[in-house]
Amino acid sequence: MPLINPWASQQFKDYKKLRDEFGIEEFNFTLPDAPPIFRRGIIFGHRDFQLIYDRIINSKPFAVLTGLMPSGRMHFGHKMTIDQVVYYQNQGGDVHIAVADIEAYASRGISLEKAEKIALEEYIPSYIALGISPDKAEVYFQSKRREVKDLAWKLAKKINMNEFLKIYGFDKEANMTHLFAPLIQVGDILHVQLDRFGGRRPTVVPVGVDQDPHMRLTRDLVERWRMFSVVLQEGKIGVFYRGESPEKVLNEVASIVGDLGFDVHLNIPYKALYASGTNWEHLRRINEAIIEYERKINEHGFFPPSATYHRLITGLNGGKMSSSIPDSAIFLTDSPEEAVRKVKRAITGGGATLEEHRKYGGNPDRCSIYEFFAYHLIEDDSYLKEIYESCKSGERICGKCKKEAANLVEEWMKDFHERRENAKDMVKEIVRYD
Ligand code: TRP
């Protein structure tokens, strides 16, 4: 299967392996007005996205939360996350973006002051220029938001060192702030469900797949803090109470579930309630009502956050796209000339010689330029497919692709820089200091 196949959702062996190994589900939702990355298998996996899909389709509220480390410069790999946030905002999600300054301090030794400066000058104007509207959106700092830090230490009560090390495998030399960073991220992801930030609701976290351990940790903690586990069983839905004195609580829940129109059967000695639901949709309705009920009693009753995972874009040098390898990345603040220069030097999937290329064809699946087309530069699926196939057949040569990519990127950069200039004045509208 090809690396980037715009017309099939399943591709790339390694990503499939990731899904299988970690229980990530394949992303194959057809979303309204979906931008290219949603259509091309670039977002290849998810957890619990059905909840968000449901909210989008029914125009119901949901939150969008993601975070970026304010270290170095923002490049096209980071842009992928923001592109998704823009889409969700247009679909009605309220947006929260963390400046991961505690994480940058913990893992890269960047001071909070420096992180703030980088966020304000480098990242936030680009978020706005990429299309995030300050209306119903905020960018906040981990270090300045008390609720994030409070949830971090409070929720951590239900995970022990053994389990933690199994997820992260920290070695014994790790400094303690670094160990704390994942818990801060748990706080980021869940605090938007506190009343001050909009209350309990499904939350989508768009991230690169490298962030999955944090999602697993967060979802496990949510589950452990729930008063009930709600599960779809054969022909019914089981609701199991985890606390003491089940009678009053289960009776209240029985009446809530009954009001939704389900038949209810109580088994108090088992601390259980069975409802007549039979499918995922029933489970969702019952679970939503119970979370709403829990919230009144249990401050840590949250919706488990949903996640989507995108592929990590390949660097222009064929390796990782990274701020620390300047020629691997096009930075959003590179000049158009600089961007063009980088495109021209990028590693492609062409044959070793022109003759070989013509004879055996190129390999768009291992080509940073083709990837750039698919992820960022070309909207039209059928045109992208044409490029893919004419490269494979050997008809289209690398020089042609590079020239085309250079033109597109130059145009994109010019336009973006103009928007970015205008965005600078809007930074204060989107930043929150508490
Ligand atoms: N850990 C993320 C990174 O390294 C940044 C981050 C912080 C984040 N908080 C988050 C991502 C919450 C998603 C959700 O890039």
GROMACS .gro file of C-alpha atoms and ligand atoms in nm:
model
  449
    1MET     CA    1   0.000   0.000   0.000
    2PRO     CA    2   0.128   0.352  -0.078
    3LEU     CA    3   0.242   0.594   0.190
    4ILE     CA    4  -0.001   0.867   0.101
    5ASN     CA    5  -0.294   0.744  -0.091
    6PRO     CA    6  -0.559   1.010  -0.129
    7TRP     CA    7  -0.836   0.770  -0.222
    8ALA     CA    8  -0.796   0.493   0.031
    9SER     CA    9  -0.793   0.518   0.403
   10GLN     CA   10  -0.578   0.221   0.491
   11GLN     CA   11  -0.211   0.247   0.416
   12PHE     CA   12   0.141   0.240   0.551
   13LYS     CA   13   0.222  -0.079   0.728
   14ASP     CA   14   0.383   0.082   1.031
   15TYR     CA   15   0.081   0.295   1.108
   16LYS     CA   16  -0.139  -0.009   1.088
   17LYS     CA   17   0.093  -0.181   1.329
   18LEU     CA   18   0.065   0.114   1.565
   19ARG     CA   19  -0.310   0.085   1.553
   20ASP     CA   20  -0.305  -0.286   1.619
   21GLU     CA   21  -0.057  -0.264   1.900
   22PHE     CA   22  -0.215   0.022   2.087
   23GLY     CA   23  -0.579  -0.027   2.013
   24ILE     CA   24  -0.605   0.291   1.808
   25GLU     CA   25  -0.898   0.267   1.571
   26GLU     CA   26  -0.883   0.334   1.202
   27PHE     CA   27  -1.012   0.677   1.106
   28ASN     CA   28  -1.269   0.646   0.832
   29PHE     CA   29  -1.530   0.908   0.908
   30THR     CA   30  -1.672   1.112   0.625
   31LEU     CA   31  -1.689   1.460   0.767
   32PRO     CA   32  -1.876   1.756   0.621
   33ASP     CA   33  -1.645   1.991   0.424
   34ALA     CA   34  -1.345   1.785   0.529
   35PRO     CA   35  -1.010   1.938   0.435
   36PRO     CA   36  -0.747   1.725   0.257
   37ILE     CA   37  -0.576   1.579   0.564
   38PHE     CA   38  -0.905   1.420   0.669
   39ARG     CA   39  -0.963   1.271   0.325
   40ARG     CA   40  -0.620   1.129   0.252
   41GLY     CA   41  -0.550   0.889   0.531
   42ILE     CA   42  -0.308   1.140   0.688
   43ILE     CA   43  -0.526   1.132   0.995
   44PHE     CA   44  -0.505   0.758   1.017
   45GLY     CA   45  -0.636   0.676   1.362
   46HIS     CA   46  -0.855   0.785   1.649
   47ARG     CA   47  -0.992   0.704   1.990
   48ASP     CA   48  -1.362   0.762   2.054
   49PHE     CA   49  -1.403   1.002   1.764
   50GLN     CA   50  -1.761   0.880   1.719
   51LEU     CA   51  -1.853   1.112   2.008
   52ILE     CA   52  -1.720   1.412   1.820
   53TYR     CA   53  -1.862   1.304   1.487
   54ASP     CA   54  -2.199   1.286   1.653
   55ARG     CA   55  -2.159   1.639   1.790
   56ILE     CA   56  -2.052   1.780   1.453
   57ILE     CA   57  -2.336   1.615   1.264
   58ASN     CA   58  -2.595   1.727   1.520
   59SER     CA   59  -2.445   2.074   1.575
   60LYS     CA   60  -2.398   2.013   1.946
   61PRO     CA   61  -2.121   2.167   2.159
   62PHE     CA   62  -1.777   2.013   2.184
   63ALA     CA   63  -1.435   2.135   2.288
   64VAL     CA   64  -1.111   2.126   2.092
   65LEU     CA   65  -0.792   2.113   2.294
   66THR     CA   66  -0.437   2.080   2.182
   67GLY     CA   67  -0.098   2.205   2.287
   68LEU     CA   68   0.234   2.300   2.136
   69MET     CA   69   0.571   2.334   2.295
   70PRO     CA   70   0.705   2.686   2.256
   71SER     CA   71   1.052   2.577   2.162
   72GLY     CA   72   1.222   2.687   1.845
   73ARG     CA   73   1.028   2.781   1.535
   74MET     CA   74   0.694   2.672   1.400
   75HIS     CA   75   0.710   2.458   1.085
   76PHE     CA   76   0.474   2.277   0.850
   77GLY     CA   77   0.458   1.975   1.080
   78HIS     CA   78   0.303   2.193   1.350
   79LYS     CA   79   0.074   2.347   1.091
   80MET     CA   80  -0.104   2.013   1.051
   81THR     CA   81  -0.235   2.029   1.407
   82ILE     CA   82  -0.354   2.385   1.368
   83ASP     CA   83  -0.524   2.305   1.035
   84GLN     CA   84  -0.735   2.050   1.220
   85VAL     CA   85  -0.818   2.294   1.498
   86VAL     CA   86  -0.934   2.546   1.235
   87TYR     CA   87  -1.161   2.284   1.084
   88TYR     CA   88  -1.314   2.192   1.420
   89GLN     CA   89  -1.365   2.556   1.504
   90ASN     CA   90  -1.556   2.601   1.180
   91GLN     CA   91  -1.768   2.302   1.276
   92GLY     CA   92  -1.869   2.466   1.604
   93GLY     CA   93  -1.603   2.350   1.850
   94ASP     CA   94  -1.471   2.594   2.109
   95VAL     CA   95  -1.094   2.608   2.091
   96HIS     CA   96  -0.829   2.590   2.363
   97ILE     CA   97  -0.460   2.579   2.280
   98ALA     CA   98  -0.203   2.522   2.550
   99VAL     CA   99   0.135   2.686   2.539
  100ALA     CA  100   0.320   2.390   2.687
  101ASP     CA  101   0.564   2.602   2.881
  102ILE     CA  102   0.588   2.366   3.177
  103GLU     CA  103   0.672   2.084   2.940
  104ALA     CA  104   0.928   2.297   2.756
  105TYR     CA  105   1.083   2.388   3.089
  106ALA     CA  106   1.083   2.026   3.201
  107SER     CA  107   1.205   1.861   2.884
  108ARG     CA  108   1.410   2.131   2.711
  109GLY     CA  109   1.518   2.363   2.989
  110ILE     CA  110   1.344   2.666   2.840
  111SER     CA  111   1.256   2.930   3.098
  112LEU     CA  112   0.894   3.037   3.138
  113GLU     CA  113   0.982   3.392   3.031
  114LYS     CA  114   1.149   3.273   2.715
  115ALA     CA  115   0.860   3.036   2.641
  116GLU     CA  116   0.614   3.320   2.672
  117LYS     CA  117   0.812   3.537   2.435
  118ILE     CA  118   0.839   3.256   2.179
  119ALA     CA  119   0.466   3.184   2.205
  120LEU     CA  120   0.366   3.547   2.161
  121GLU     CA  121   0.605   3.629   1.880
  122GLU     CA  122   0.648   3.305   1.694
  123TYR     CA  123   0.349   3.074   1.740
  124ILE     CA  124   0.034   3.270   1.815
  125PRO     CA  125   0.043   3.508   1.517
  126SER     CA  126   0.078   3.199   1.299
  127TYR     CA  127  -0.222   3.028   1.462
  128ILE     CA  128  -0.433   3.328   1.374
  129ALA     CA  129  -0.290   3.358   1.024
  130LEU     CA  130  -0.365   2.990   0.966
  131GLY     CA  131  -0.729   3.064   1.032
  132ILE     CA  132  -0.802   3.036   1.402
  133SER     CA  133  -1.047   3.308   1.488
  134PRO     CA  134  -1.015   3.467   1.834
  135ASP     CA  135  -1.388   3.429   1.865
  136LYS     CA  136  -1.456   3.119   2.081
  137ALA     CA  137  -1.085   3.043   2.102
  138GLU     CA  138  -0.811   3.095   2.357
  139VAL     CA  139  -0.441   3.032   2.390
  140TYR     CA  140  -0.331   2.985   2.751
  141PHE     CA  141  -0.014   2.895   2.938
  142GLN     CA  142   0.017   2.575   3.138
  143SER     CA  143   0.215   2.755   3.407
  144LYS     CA  144  -0.041   3.030   3.452
  145ARG     CA  145  -0.357   2.823   3.473
  146ARG     CA  146  -0.429   2.704   3.820
  147GLU     CA  147  -0.700   2.454   3.721
  148VAL     CA  148  -0.457   2.269   3.495
  149LYS     CA  149  -0.204   2.226   3.771
  150ASP     CA  150  -0.467   2.133   4.030
  151LEU     CA  151  -0.613   1.860   3.812
  152ALA     CA  152  -0.263   1.732   3.746
  153TRP     CA  153  -0.184   1.661   4.107
  154LYS     CA  154  -0.535   1.562   4.210
  155LEU     CA  155  -0.605   1.312   3.935
  156ALA     CA  156  -0.260   1.160   3.974
  157LYS     CA  157  -0.383   0.998   4.294
  158LYS     CA  158  -0.514   0.709   4.088
  159ILE     CA  159  -0.200   0.607   3.906
  160ASN     CA  160   0.101   0.450   4.069
  161MET     CA  161   0.467   0.454   3.978
  162ASN     CA  162   0.463   0.107   3.826
  163GLU     CA  163   0.184   0.186   3.586
  164PHE     CA  164   0.336   0.520   3.502
  165LEU     CA  165   0.671   0.368   3.414
  166LYS     CA  166   0.500   0.105   3.203
  167ILE     CA  167   0.355   0.381   2.988
  168TYR     CA  168   0.659   0.606   2.969
  169GLY     CA  169   0.962   0.403   3.056
  170PHE     CA  170   1.142   0.697   3.213
  171ASP     CA  171   1.488   0.605   3.327
  172LYS     CA  172   1.616   0.671   3.674
  173GLU     CA  173   1.811   0.977   3.567
  174ALA     CA  174   1.498   1.162   3.457
  175ASN     CA  175   1.443   1.488   3.639
  176MET     CA  176   1.123   1.513   3.837
  177THR     CA  177   0.967   1.800   3.641
  178HIS     CA  178   0.987   1.579   3.336
  179LEU     CA  179   0.792   1.307   3.514
  180PHE     CA  180   0.530   1.560   3.602
  181ALA     CA  181   0.481   1.689   3.247
  182PRO     CA  182   0.240   1.412   3.134
  183LEU     CA  183   0.018   1.486   3.433
  184ILE     CA  184   0.013   1.852   3.338
  185GLN     CA  185  -0.100   1.741   2.995
  186VAL     CA  186  -0.381   1.541   3.159
  187GLY     CA  187  -0.477   1.868   3.329
  188ASP     CA  188  -0.470   2.048   2.993
  189ILE     CA  189  -0.695   1.796   2.830
  190LEU     CA  190  -0.956   1.772   3.104
  191HIS     CA  191  -0.974   2.120   3.251
  192VAL     CA  192  -1.186   2.247   2.961
  193GLN     CA  193  -1.468   2.035   3.101
  194LEU     CA  194  -1.471   2.233   3.425
  195ASP     CA  195  -1.758   2.478   3.457
  196ARG     CA  196  -1.543   2.786   3.411
  197PHE     CA  197  -1.437   2.660   3.069
  198GLY     CA  198  -1.770   2.538   2.938
  199GLY     CA  199  -1.861   2.235   3.148
  200ARG     CA  200  -1.876   1.863   3.075
  201ARG     CA  201  -1.870   1.787   2.705
  202PRO     CA  202  -1.685   1.572   2.456
  203THR     CA  203  -1.340   1.704   2.374
  204VAL     CA  204  -1.130   1.627   2.073
  205VAL     CA  205  -0.752   1.635   2.095
  206PRO     CA  206  -0.582   1.644   1.755
  207VAL     CA  207  -0.222   1.530   1.785
  208GLY     CA  208   0.059   1.345   1.617
  209VAL     CA  209   0.058   0.980   1.707
  210ASP     CA  210   0.361   1.027   1.929
  211GLN     CA  211   0.120   1.180   2.183
  212ASP     CA  212  -0.086   0.866   2.227
  213PRO     CA  213   0.066   0.766   2.562
  214HIS     CA  214  -0.069   1.090   2.712
  215MET     CA  215  -0.410   1.012   2.571
  216ARG     CA  216  -0.407   0.665   2.719
  217LEU     CA  217  -0.303   0.801   3.056
  218THR     CA  218  -0.577   1.065   3.047
  219ARG     CA  219  -0.847   0.824   2.939
  220ASP     CA  220  -0.746   0.570   3.203
  221LEU     CA  221  -0.755   0.832   3.474
  222VAL     CA  222  -1.100   0.949   3.363
  223GLU     CA  223  -1.224   0.592   3.379
  224ARG     CA  224  -1.076   0.538   3.725
  225TRP     CA  225  -1.237   0.851   3.862
  226ARG     CA  226  -1.584   0.769   3.736
  227MET     CA  227  -1.850   0.659   3.986
  228PHE     CA  228  -1.994   0.416   3.734
  229SER     CA  229  -1.872   0.201   3.457
  230VAL     CA  230  -2.119   0.191   3.173
  231VAL     CA  231  -2.076  -0.094   2.927
  232LEU     CA  232  -2.253  -0.241   2.630
  233GLN     CA  233  -2.321  -0.608   2.698
  234GLU     CA  234  -2.501  -0.868   2.499
  235GLY     CA  235  -2.851  -0.732   2.441
  236LYS     CA  236  -2.833  -0.479   2.726
  237ILE     CA  237  -2.637  -0.200   2.885
  238GLY     CA  238  -2.481  -0.255   3.224
  239VAL     CA  239  -2.425   0.030   3.467
  240PHE     CA  240  -2.203  -0.064   3.760
  241TYR     CA  241  -2.161   0.153   4.065
  242ARG     CA  242  -1.817   0.160   4.223
  243GLY     CA  243  -1.894   0.334   4.552
  244GLU     CA  244  -2.056   0.250   4.884
  245SER     CA  245  -2.429   0.271   4.969
  246PRO     CA  246  -2.562   0.192   4.625
  247GLU     CA  247  -2.931   0.216   4.699
  248LYS     CA  248  -2.999   0.589   4.673
  249VAL     CA  249  -2.753   0.650   4.391
  250LEU     CA  250  -2.873   0.364   4.177
  251ASN     CA  251  -3.235   0.458   4.223
  252GLU     CA  252  -3.161   0.809   4.106
  253VAL     CA  253  -2.974   0.680   3.805
  254ALA     CA  254  -3.254   0.436   3.732
  255SER     CA  255  -3.501   0.719   3.709
  256ILE     CA  256  -3.269   0.920   3.482
  257VAL     CA  257  -3.218   0.627   3.248
  258GLY     CA  258  -3.589   0.547   3.263
  259ASP     CA  259  -3.670   0.904   3.160
  260LEU     CA  260  -3.462   0.851   2.848
  261GLY     CA  261  -3.711   0.581   2.750
  262PHE     CA  262  -3.517   0.265   2.842
  263ASP     CA  263  -3.650  -0.023   3.049
  264VAL     CA  264  -3.449  -0.048   3.366
  265HIS     CA  265  -3.373  -0.341   3.590
  266LEU     CA  266  -3.204  -0.282   3.926
  267ASN     CA  267  -2.983  -0.526   4.113
  268ILE     CA  268  -2.882  -0.341   4.429
  269PRO     CA  269  -2.675  -0.620   4.592
  270TYR     CA  270  -2.468  -0.633   4.273
  271LYS     CA  271  -2.450  -0.252   4.268
  272ALA     CA  272  -2.578  -0.280   3.916
  273LEU     CA  273  -2.844  -0.149   3.688
  274TYR     CA  274  -2.932  -0.292   3.348
  275ALA     CA  275  -3.094  -0.089   3.075
  276SER     CA  276  -3.267  -0.210   2.761
  277GLY     CA  277  -3.023  -0.043   2.520
  278THR     CA  278  -2.862  -0.254   2.252
  279ASN     CA  279  -2.621  -0.042   2.053
  280TRP     CA  280  -2.352   0.221   2.064
  281GLU     CA  281  -2.600   0.505   2.029
  282HIS     CA  282  -2.795   0.384   2.334
  283LEU     CA  283  -2.473   0.351   2.527
  284ARG     CA  284  -2.378   0.705   2.438
  285ARG     CA  285  -2.710   0.850   2.548
  286ILE     CA  286  -2.710   0.666   2.877
  287ASN     CA  287  -2.348   0.747   2.946
  288GLU     CA  288  -2.396   1.117   2.872
  289ALA     CA  289  -2.688   1.136   3.112
  290ILE     CA  290  -2.493   0.956   3.382
  291ILE     CA  291  -2.187   1.180   3.342
  292GLU     CA  292  -2.418   1.478   3.378
  293TYR     CA  293  -2.554   1.324   3.699
  294GLU     CA  294  -2.207   1.239   3.829
  295ARG     CA  295  -2.088   1.590   3.779
  296LYS     CA  296  -2.315   1.709   4.059
  297ILE     CA  297  -2.157   1.469   4.308
  298ASN     CA  298  -1.818   1.387   4.168
  299GLU     CA  299  -1.596   1.673   4.057
  300HIS     CA  300  -1.382   1.432   3.856
  301GLY     CA  301  -1.655   1.280   3.642
  302PHE     CA  302  -1.544   1.369   3.288
  303PHE     CA  303  -1.614   1.261   2.933
  304PRO     CA  304  -1.321   1.053   2.816
  305PRO     CA  305  -1.137   1.275   2.567
  306SER     CA  306  -1.141   1.174   2.202
  307ALA     CA  307  -0.824   1.185   1.998
  308THR     CA  308  -0.726   1.188   1.634
  309TYR     CA  309  -0.379   1.092   1.522
  310HIS     CA  310  -0.201   1.222   1.218
  311ARG     CA  311   0.107   1.086   1.050
  312LEU     CA  312   0.423   1.273   1.118
  313ILE     CA  313   0.532   1.458   0.808
  314THR     CA  314   0.867   1.355   0.661
  315GLY     CA  315   1.141   1.614   0.661
  316LEU     CA  316   1.271   1.757   0.335
  317ASN     CA  317   1.594   1.568   0.393
  318GLY     CA  318   1.408   1.238   0.412
  319GLY     CA  319   1.435   1.207   0.791
  320LYS     CA  320   1.233   1.365   1.065
  321MET     CA  321   1.096   1.717   1.022
  322SER     CA  322   1.244   1.894   1.318
  323SER     CA  323   1.314   2.250   1.430
  324SER     CA  324   1.660   2.142   1.531
  325ILE     CA  325   1.750   2.041   1.173
  326PRO     CA  326   1.685   2.364   0.979
  327ASP     CA  327   1.703   2.208   0.633
  328SER     CA  328   1.455   1.936   0.726
  329ALA     CA  329   1.174   2.183   0.775
  330ILE     CA  330   1.017   2.481   0.611
  331PHE     CA  331   0.942   2.723   0.888
  332LEU     CA  332   0.631   2.932   0.857
  333THR     CA  333   0.842   3.245   0.896
  334ASP     CA  334   1.101   3.144   0.636
  335SER     CA  335   1.114   3.395   0.353
  336PRO     CA  336   0.951   3.273   0.031
  337GLU     CA  337   1.299   3.255  -0.127
  338GLU     CA  338   1.429   3.042   0.159
  339ALA     CA  339   1.130   2.811   0.130
  340VAL     CA  340   1.186   2.775  -0.243
  341ARG     CA  341   1.554   2.699  -0.188
  342LYS     CA  342   1.463   2.423   0.060
  343VAL     CA  343   1.207   2.271  -0.175
  344LYS     CA  344   1.462   2.261  -0.455
  345ARG     CA  345   1.705   2.070  -0.235
  346ALA     CA  346   1.450   1.828  -0.095
  347ILE     CA  347   1.492   1.452  -0.123
  348THR     CA  348   1.248   1.298  -0.366
  349GLY     CA  349   1.137   0.952  -0.460
  350GLY     CA  350   1.278   0.974  -0.812
  351GLY     CA  351   1.493   0.714  -0.985
  352ALA     CA  352   1.872   0.733  -0.952
  353THR     CA  353   1.906   0.861  -1.307
  354LEU     CA  354   1.664   1.006  -1.555
  355GLU     CA  355   1.680   0.684  -1.761
  356GLU     CA  356   1.597   0.471  -1.459
  357HIS     CA  357   1.318   0.703  -1.359
  358ARG     CA  358   1.162   0.680  -1.704
  359LYS     CA  359   1.202   0.305  -1.709
  360TYR     CA  360   1.099   0.201  -1.357
  361GLY     CA  361   0.902   0.503  -1.243
  362GLY     CA  362   0.938   0.711  -0.929
  363ASN     CA  363   0.825   0.638  -0.577
  364PRO     CA  364   0.580   0.904  -0.456
  365ASP     CA  365   0.533   0.710  -0.135
  366ARG     CA  366   0.886   0.793  -0.032
  367CYS     CA  367   0.899   1.149  -0.154
  368SER     CA  368   0.899   1.454   0.067
  369ILE     CA  369   0.775   1.671  -0.219
  370TYR     CA  370   0.478   1.449  -0.292
  371GLU     CA  371   0.401   1.451   0.079
  372PHE     CA  372   0.411   1.827   0.079
  373PHE     CA  373   0.162   1.834  -0.206
  374ALA     CA  374  -0.070   1.595  -0.026
  375TYR     CA  375  -0.046   1.746   0.321
  376HIS     CA  376  -0.030   2.114   0.241
  377LEU     CA  377  -0.025   2.238  -0.113
  378ILE     CA  378  -0.281   2.065  -0.333
  379GLU     CA  379  -0.653   2.070  -0.259
  380ASP     CA  380  -0.777   1.887  -0.563
  381ASP     CA  381  -0.784   1.510  -0.507
  382SER     CA  382  -0.801   1.416  -0.871
  383TYR     CA  383  -0.504   1.634  -0.960
  384LEU     CA  384  -0.305   1.485  -0.672
  385LYS     CA  385  -0.390   1.139  -0.800
  386GLU     CA  386  -0.273   1.237  -1.145
  387ILE     CA  387   0.063   1.345  -1.002
  388TYR     CA  388   0.089   1.023  -0.806
  389GLU     CA  389   0.025   0.805  -1.106
  390SER     CA  390   0.233   0.994  -1.355
  391CYS     CA  391   0.527   0.977  -1.112
  392LYS     CA  392   0.481   0.605  -1.065
  393SER     CA  393   0.473   0.546  -1.437
  394GLY     CA  394   0.792   0.745  -1.486
  395GLU     CA  395   0.629   1.001  -1.705
  396ARG     CA  396   0.652   1.285  -1.454
  397ILE     CA  397   1.004   1.373  -1.343
  398CYS     CA  398   1.126   1.523  -1.017
  399GLY     CA  399   1.228   1.851  -1.174
  400LYS     CA  400   0.871   1.913  -1.274
  401CYS     CA  401   0.737   1.838  -0.927
  402LYS     CA  402   0.996   2.056  -0.760
  403LYS     CA  403   0.923   2.345  -0.987
  404GLU     CA  404   0.554   2.310  -0.918
  405ALA     CA  405   0.610   2.276  -0.544
  406ALA     CA  406   0.840   2.579  -0.546
  407ASN     CA  407   0.576   2.791  -0.718
  408LEU     CA  408   0.301   2.676  -0.486
  409VAL     CA  409   0.505   2.723  -0.173
  410GLU     CA  410   0.623   3.066  -0.281
  411GLU     CA  411   0.270   3.179  -0.341
  412TRP     CA  412   0.151   3.025  -0.016
  413MET     CA  413   0.426   3.194   0.185
  414LYS     CA  414   0.364   3.538   0.037
  415ASP     CA  415  -0.001   3.518   0.115
  416PHE     CA  416   0.059   3.372   0.460
  417HIS     CA  417   0.313   3.638   0.559
  418GLU     CA  418   0.065   3.908   0.473
  419ARG     CA  419  -0.199   3.746   0.691
  420ARG     CA  420   0.055   3.694   0.965
  421GLU     CA  421   0.146   4.063   0.967
  422ASN     CA  422  -0.218   4.153   1.021
  423ALA     CA  423  -0.255   3.882   1.284
  424LYS     CA  424   0.004   4.037   1.515
  425ASP     CA  425  -0.245   4.294   1.639
  426MET     CA  426  -0.494   4.021   1.721
  427VAL     CA  427  -0.265   3.825   1.951
  428LYS     CA  428  -0.395   4.001   2.261
  429GLU     CA  429  -0.750   3.903   2.170
  430ILE     CA  430  -0.671   3.535   2.191
  431VAL     CA  431  -0.417   3.508   2.475
  432ARG     CA  432  -0.530   3.441   2.832
  433TYR     CA  433  -0.312   3.486   3.136
  434ASP     CA  434  -0.524   3.290   3.377
  435TRP     N1  435   0.313   1.731   2.457
  435TRP     C1  436   0.279   1.809   2.342
  435TRP     C2  437   0.402   1.822   2.250
  435TRP     O1  438   0.507   1.778   2.284
  435TRP     C3  439   0.228   1.946   2.378
  435TRP     C4  440   0.102   1.945   2.461
  435TRP     C5  441   0.090   1.995   2.587
  435TRP     C6  442  -0.025   1.894   2.427
  435TRP     N2  443  -0.036   1.980   2.632
  435TRP     C7  444  -0.110   1.920   2.537
  435TRP     C8  445  -0.078   1.829   2.315
  435TRP     C9  446  -0.245   1.882   2.539
  435TRP    C10  447  -0.211   1.791   2.316
  435TRP    C11  448  -0.293   1.818   2.428
  435TRP     O2  449   0.393   1.875   2.143
   0.00000   0.00000   0.00000
